[in-house]
Short mmCIF file of C-alpha atoms and ligand atoms in Angstrom, two decimals:
data_model
loop_
_atom_site.label_atom_id
_atom_site.label_comp_id
_atom_site.label_asym_id
_atom_site.label_seq_id
_atom_site.Cartn_x
_atom_site.Cartn_y
_atom_site.Cartn_z
CA MET A 272 98.15 125.29 14.12
CA ALA A 273 98.06 126.49 17.60
CA GLU A 274 94.91 127.86 18.58
CA VAL A 275 94.97 131.35 19.57
CA HIS A 276 93.05 131.99 22.83
CA THR A 277 91.61 135.42 24.31
CA MET A 278 92.54 135.00 27.76
CA THR A 279 90.90 136.95 30.06
CA ALA A 280 91.82 138.11 33.30
CA LEU A 281 90.46 136.76 36.69
CA LEU A 282 90.43 140.61 37.81
CA ASP A 283 90.80 143.86 36.27
CA VAL A 284 90.90 146.91 38.60
CA HIS A 285 91.60 150.84 37.26
CA VAL A 286 90.68 153.74 39.79
CA PRO A 287 91.79 156.86 38.38
CA SER A 288 90.90 158.73 41.67
CA LYS A 289 90.17 157.75 45.24
CA ARG A 290 88.94 160.33 47.43
CA PHE A 291 88.52 161.34 51.48
CA GLY A 292 87.46 164.68 51.06
CA ASP A 293 90.20 166.40 49.90
CA ARG A 294 92.48 163.90 50.35
CA ARG A 295 93.55 161.62 46.84
CA VAL A 296 94.21 158.12 48.36
CA LEU A 297 94.63 156.22 44.94
CA ASP A 298 96.03 158.07 41.90
CA ASN A 299 95.61 156.34 38.71
CA PHE A 300 95.89 152.81 40.29
CA SER A 301 95.70 150.00 37.87
CA LEU A 302 96.30 146.34 38.70
CA THR A 303 95.58 143.03 36.67
CA LEU A 304 95.47 139.16 38.00
CA GLU A 305 95.04 136.34 36.15
CA ALA A 306 93.37 133.02 37.52
CA GLY A 307 96.20 131.25 40.00
CA GLU A 308 98.39 134.02 40.81
CA ILE A 309 99.62 134.68 44.14
CA VAL A 310 100.05 139.02 44.47
CA SER A 311 101.32 140.63 47.67
CA LEU A 312 100.85 144.47 47.68
CA VAL A 313 103.21 146.00 50.05
CA GLY A 314 103.82 149.93 50.60
CA ALA A 315 103.96 152.47 53.43
CA SER A 316 101.33 152.73 56.13
CA GLY A 317 98.46 155.03 54.26
CA CYS A 318 99.60 154.41 51.22
CA GLY A 319 96.02 153.54 50.14
CA LYS A 320 96.76 149.31 50.50
CA SER A 321 93.36 148.41 52.33
CA THR A 322 91.30 151.25 50.50
CA LEU A 323 92.23 149.33 47.42
CA LEU A 324 91.37 146.01 48.64
CA ARG A 325 88.04 147.43 50.43
CA ILE A 326 86.98 148.45 47.03
CA VAL A 327 88.01 145.18 45.25
CA ALA A 328 85.90 143.60 47.95
CA GLY A 329 83.15 146.08 47.00
CA LEU A 330 82.83 147.39 50.54
CA ASP A 331 83.68 151.00 49.14
CA ARG A 332 82.12 152.03 46.13
CA GLU A 333 82.48 155.92 46.49
CA HIS A 334 85.20 156.17 44.11
CA ASP A 335 85.53 156.70 40.60
CA GLY A 336 87.14 153.27 39.02
CA THR A 337 86.03 149.89 37.69
CA VAL A 338 86.46 146.42 38.95
CA THR A 339 85.85 143.16 36.84
CA LEU A 340 86.05 140.25 37.55
CA LYS A 341 86.35 137.21 35.05
CA GLY A 342 84.99 139.99 32.23
CA GLN A 343 81.99 141.16 34.61
CA PRO A 344 81.70 144.63 35.94
CA GLN A 345 81.25 144.19 39.57
CA HIS A 346 79.05 146.46 41.44
CA GLY A 347 79.14 145.82 45.47
CA VAL A 348 80.21 142.66 47.64
CA SER A 349 79.69 139.19 45.90
CA ARG A 350 80.06 135.48 46.99
CA ASP A 351 83.22 134.88 44.69
CA ILE A 352 85.48 137.19 46.10
CA GLY A 353 86.37 136.26 50.01
CA VAL A 354 87.89 138.72 52.34
CA ILE A 355 90.54 138.00 55.14
CA PHE A 356 90.99 140.67 57.23
CA GLN A 357 93.81 141.38 59.99
CA GLU A 358 91.60 140.30 62.96
CA PRO A 359 89.19 137.15 62.28
CA ARG A 360 86.27 139.13 63.10
CA LEU A 361 84.42 135.75 64.49
CA LEU A 362 80.75 136.37 66.13
CA PRO A 363 81.76 135.48 69.53
CA TRP A 364 78.15 133.90 70.04
CA LEU A 365 78.47 131.31 66.97
CA THR A 366 80.65 128.37 67.49
CA VAL A 367 83.38 127.52 65.14
CA ALA A 368 81.66 125.99 62.56
CA GLN A 369 78.39 128.30 62.75
CA ASN A 370 80.78 130.96 62.11
CA VAL A 371 82.35 129.47 58.93
CA GLY A 372 79.07 128.74 57.70
CA PHE A 373 77.76 132.22 58.70
CA ASP A 374 76.97 133.48 55.37
CA ALA A 375 74.68 130.27 54.30
CA ASP A 376 71.61 129.88 56.65
CA ALA A 377 71.54 128.36 59.91
CA ALA A 378 70.71 125.00 58.61
CA ARG A 379 73.97 125.14 56.44
CA ALA A 380 76.09 125.79 58.91
CA ARG A 381 75.94 122.06 59.57
CA ASP A 382 77.08 121.47 55.73
CA PRO A 383 79.99 119.21 55.35
CA HIS A 384 81.76 121.65 53.33
CA VAL A 385 82.19 123.28 56.69
CA PHE A 386 83.72 120.00 58.02
CA THR A 387 86.10 119.70 55.08
CA LEU A 388 87.48 123.55 55.72
CA LEU A 389 87.84 123.02 59.65
CA GLU A 390 90.07 119.71 59.08
CA GLU A 391 91.76 121.21 55.94
CA VAL A 392 92.59 124.36 58.71
CA GLY A 393 93.47 121.66 61.38
CA LEU A 394 90.49 122.56 64.03
CA SER A 395 87.94 119.85 63.31
CA GLN A 396 88.37 119.28 66.85
CA VAL A 397 87.01 122.75 67.98
CA ALA A 398 84.12 122.88 65.47
CA ASP A 399 81.89 123.30 68.31
CA ALA A 400 83.50 125.38 70.49
CA LEU A 401 83.09 129.45 71.19
CA PRO A 402 85.66 131.66 69.68
CA LYS A 403 86.88 132.67 72.94
CA ALA A 404 88.29 129.62 73.48
CA LEU A 405 90.54 129.69 70.63
CA SER A 406 94.15 131.36 70.69
CA GLY A 407 94.85 134.02 68.32
CA GLY A 408 96.55 131.60 65.30
CA MET A 409 93.51 129.48 65.44
CA ALA A 410 91.11 132.59 65.10
CA GLN A 411 92.78 133.33 62.21
CA ARG A 412 92.40 129.63 60.70
CA VAL A 413 88.67 129.87 61.53
CA ALA A 414 88.35 132.84 59.61
CA ILE A 415 90.58 131.41 56.39
CA ALA A 416 87.95 128.62 56.32
CA ARG A 417 85.42 130.74 56.38
CA GLY A 418 86.98 133.16 53.61
CA LEU A 419 86.96 129.79 51.76
CA PHE A 420 83.15 128.73 52.38
CA ASN A 421 81.77 130.04 49.35
CA ARG A 422 84.79 128.97 47.04
CA PRO A 423 85.57 132.05 45.86
CA PRO A 424 87.86 132.33 43.03
CA LEU A 425 89.54 135.25 44.63
CA LEU A 426 90.65 135.50 48.17
CA LEU A 427 91.61 138.89 49.48
CA LEU A 428 93.84 139.01 52.81
CA ASP A 429 94.63 142.48 54.14
CA GLU A 430 97.52 141.70 56.52
CA PRO A 431 96.05 138.55 57.86
CA PHE A 432 98.53 137.11 60.15
CA SER A 433 100.48 140.27 61.40
CA ALA A 434 98.41 139.49 65.03
CA VAL A 435 100.24 136.42 65.69
CA ASP A 436 103.85 135.32 66.63
CA ALA A 437 106.46 134.09 64.00
CA PHE A 438 106.19 130.49 64.43
CA THR A 439 102.20 130.75 63.93
CA ARG A 440 102.63 133.06 61.07
CA ILE A 441 105.23 130.83 58.96
CA ARG A 442 102.49 127.81 60.17
CA LEU A 443 99.89 129.64 58.32
CA GLN A 444 101.70 131.06 55.44
CA GLU A 445 102.01 126.94 54.16
CA LEU A 446 98.68 126.56 55.16
CA LEU A 447 97.43 129.34 52.74
CA LEU A 448 99.74 128.21 50.01
CA ALA A 449 98.31 124.60 50.43
CA ILE A 450 94.30 126.00 50.13
CA ALA A 451 95.03 128.02 47.62
CA ARG A 452 96.55 125.16 45.18
CA GLU A 453 93.97 123.02 46.43
CA HIS A 454 91.04 125.45 45.74
CA ASP A 455 92.41 126.77 42.98
CA THR A 456 91.89 130.12 44.31
CA THR A 457 93.58 133.27 43.42
CA LEU A 458 95.21 135.40 46.28
CA LEU A 459 95.75 138.89 46.53
CA LEU A 460 97.51 139.79 49.66
CA VAL A 461 98.16 143.44 51.74
CA THR A 462 101.24 142.49 53.91
CA HIS A 463 104.22 144.79 55.62
CA ASP A 464 106.26 141.72 55.60
CA VAL A 465 108.56 141.78 52.81
CA ASP A 466 110.00 138.52 53.56
CA GLU A 467 106.54 137.05 53.42
CA ALA A 468 105.87 138.72 50.24
CA ALA A 469 108.46 137.21 48.58
CA TRP A 470 107.78 133.73 50.16
CA LEU A 471 104.27 133.78 48.72
CA SER A 472 104.28 135.40 45.99
CA ASP A 473 104.26 135.26 41.82
CA ARG A 474 104.66 139.23 42.26
CA VAL A 475 104.82 141.77 44.31
CA ILE A 476 102.92 145.12 43.76
CA VAL A 477 104.78 147.79 45.61
CA MET A 478 102.65 151.19 46.10
CA GLY A 479 103.60 154.33 46.91
CA GLY A 480 101.13 157.22 47.55
CA GLY A 481 98.40 155.74 45.76
CA ARG A 482 99.78 154.54 42.68
CA VAL A 483 101.85 151.36 41.57
CA LEU A 484 105.44 152.34 41.88
CA ASP A 485 106.92 149.08 40.51
CA GLU A 486 106.45 145.32 40.50
CA VAL A 487 108.46 142.56 41.09
CA THR A 488 108.39 138.79 39.70
CA ILE A 489 109.40 135.52 41.36
CA THR A 490 109.71 132.84 39.68
CA GLU A 491 111.39 130.51 42.02
CA GLN A 492 109.63 126.86 41.76
CA ARG A 493 107.32 125.73 45.10
CA PRO A 494 107.99 124.64 47.25
CA ARG A 495 110.53 127.57 48.15
CA SER A 496 113.06 127.54 51.04
CA ARG A 497 112.95 130.75 53.09
CA ARG A 498 116.66 131.05 52.24
CA SER A 499 116.58 130.65 48.79
CA PRO A 500 119.01 133.61 46.77
CA ALA A 501 116.12 134.09 44.99
CA LEU A 502 113.94 135.24 47.66
CA THR A 503 116.77 137.43 49.41
CA GLU A 504 117.11 139.12 45.23
CA ALA A 505 113.56 139.67 45.07
CA ARG A 506 113.25 141.48 48.75
CA ASN A 507 116.38 143.11 48.29
CA ARG A 508 114.98 144.47 45.36
CA ILE A 509 111.71 145.33 46.56
CA LEU A 510 113.24 147.25 49.56
CA GLU A 511 115.32 148.84 46.70
CA ILE A 512 111.91 149.71 45.48
CA LEU A 513 110.30 151.75 48.49
CA GLU A 514 113.92 153.24 49.46
CA GLY A 515 114.12 154.73 45.81
CA ALA A 516 110.81 156.23 46.65
CA HIS A 517 111.76 157.53 50.36
CA VAL A 518 109.54 155.25 51.73
CA LEU A 519 111.90 153.76 53.84
N1 ATP B 60 87.15 156.17 56.15
C1 ATP B 60 88.00 156.61 55.80
N2 ATP B 60 87.65 158.41 55.86
C2 ATP B 60 89.29 159.09 55.83
N3 ATP B 60 90.12 158.72 55.35
C3 ATP B 60 90.23 157.52 55.29
C4 ATP B 60 89.72 156.27 55.67
N4 ATP B 60 90.09 155.45 55.55
C5 ATP B 60 91.04 155.59 55.18
N5 ATP B 60 91.55 156.80 55.38
C6 ATP B 60 93.33 157.16 54.69
O1 ATP B 60 93.38 157.03 53.65
C7 ATP B 60 94.85 156.87 53.59
C8 ATP B 60 94.86 155.38 53.00
O2 ATP B 60 94.82 154.79 54.01
P1 ATP B 60 94.55 152.83 54.04
O3 ATP B 60 93.72 152.88 55.12
O4 ATP B 60 94.10 152.80 52.70
O5 ATP B 60 96.27 152.94 54.61
P2 ATP B 60 97.00 151.68 54.17
O6 ATP B 60 98.19 151.52 53.14
O7 ATP B 60 96.17 150.40 54.26
O8 ATP B 60 97.90 151.90 55.71
P3 ATP B 60 98.06 150.40 56.62
O9 ATP B 60 99.35 150.20 56.04
O10 ATP B 60 98.54 151.63 57.96
O11 ATP B 60 97.20 149.30 56.98
C9 ATP B 60 95.36 157.19 54.61
O12 ATP B 60 95.54 158.60 55.12
C10 ATP B 60 93.73 157.17 55.59
O13 ATP B 60 94.18 157.92 56.73
MG1 MG B 61 95.70 148.67 55.21
#
């Protein structure tokens, strides 16, 4: 007889309401992520995507919602949740390796794990360089390595590639996917790029007015061709939902 397993989701978020002054930014927002999923959030500027990510990251606690990771209610920032922002936010006086291991004490910036991560993102040659010597794409790769330093089961990314050129962006998407697989990391990614969302994700959540409008599931196997008809279909469906909500 088959055993019955009760699956606990990796992440459960429910925010009945989040306000900035009189303005209600999140309105009955709920999201559940299973371990290993890659999920994107798309929606118009100002619809509450970054606010939601900051709540999940524990960076904003002024709300009446709950964030549960592996069944544990979260209260504030946690090493189990990594965050990558739009800009790399490196400390200019620290070397690349020190920036990656920054969360540890100074001695652990020499941690072999730092060098493994730098190798994975293709930056072992510049471990001792200062951030000012890096291109935008390289700096964002440092931020990816830093986001993975604590081996978080969940990595949040807020428009991580929007400041780099189109070719670098494609390479970083491939790198992110490979690394997420290698480290068993679940990804929750905010992006304005509907093609990026479709290519990377298992599910795309379309937000509007602080709530979930709809979601699109993408079952296409990986590795995925960027020209696959299934991805075109997913992208069109996302655009249709946004248009239906008069966001486009
Ligand atoms: N600290 C804050 N104080 C007051 N209002 C804020 C604050 N942060 C965000 N807001 C407002 O909350 C709303 C949602 O902002 P948020 O940054 O979550 O949007 P977003 O979906 O990430 O937009 P974008 O796509 O432009 O990044 C906006 O109207 C914004 O002006
Ligand atoms: Mg934002």
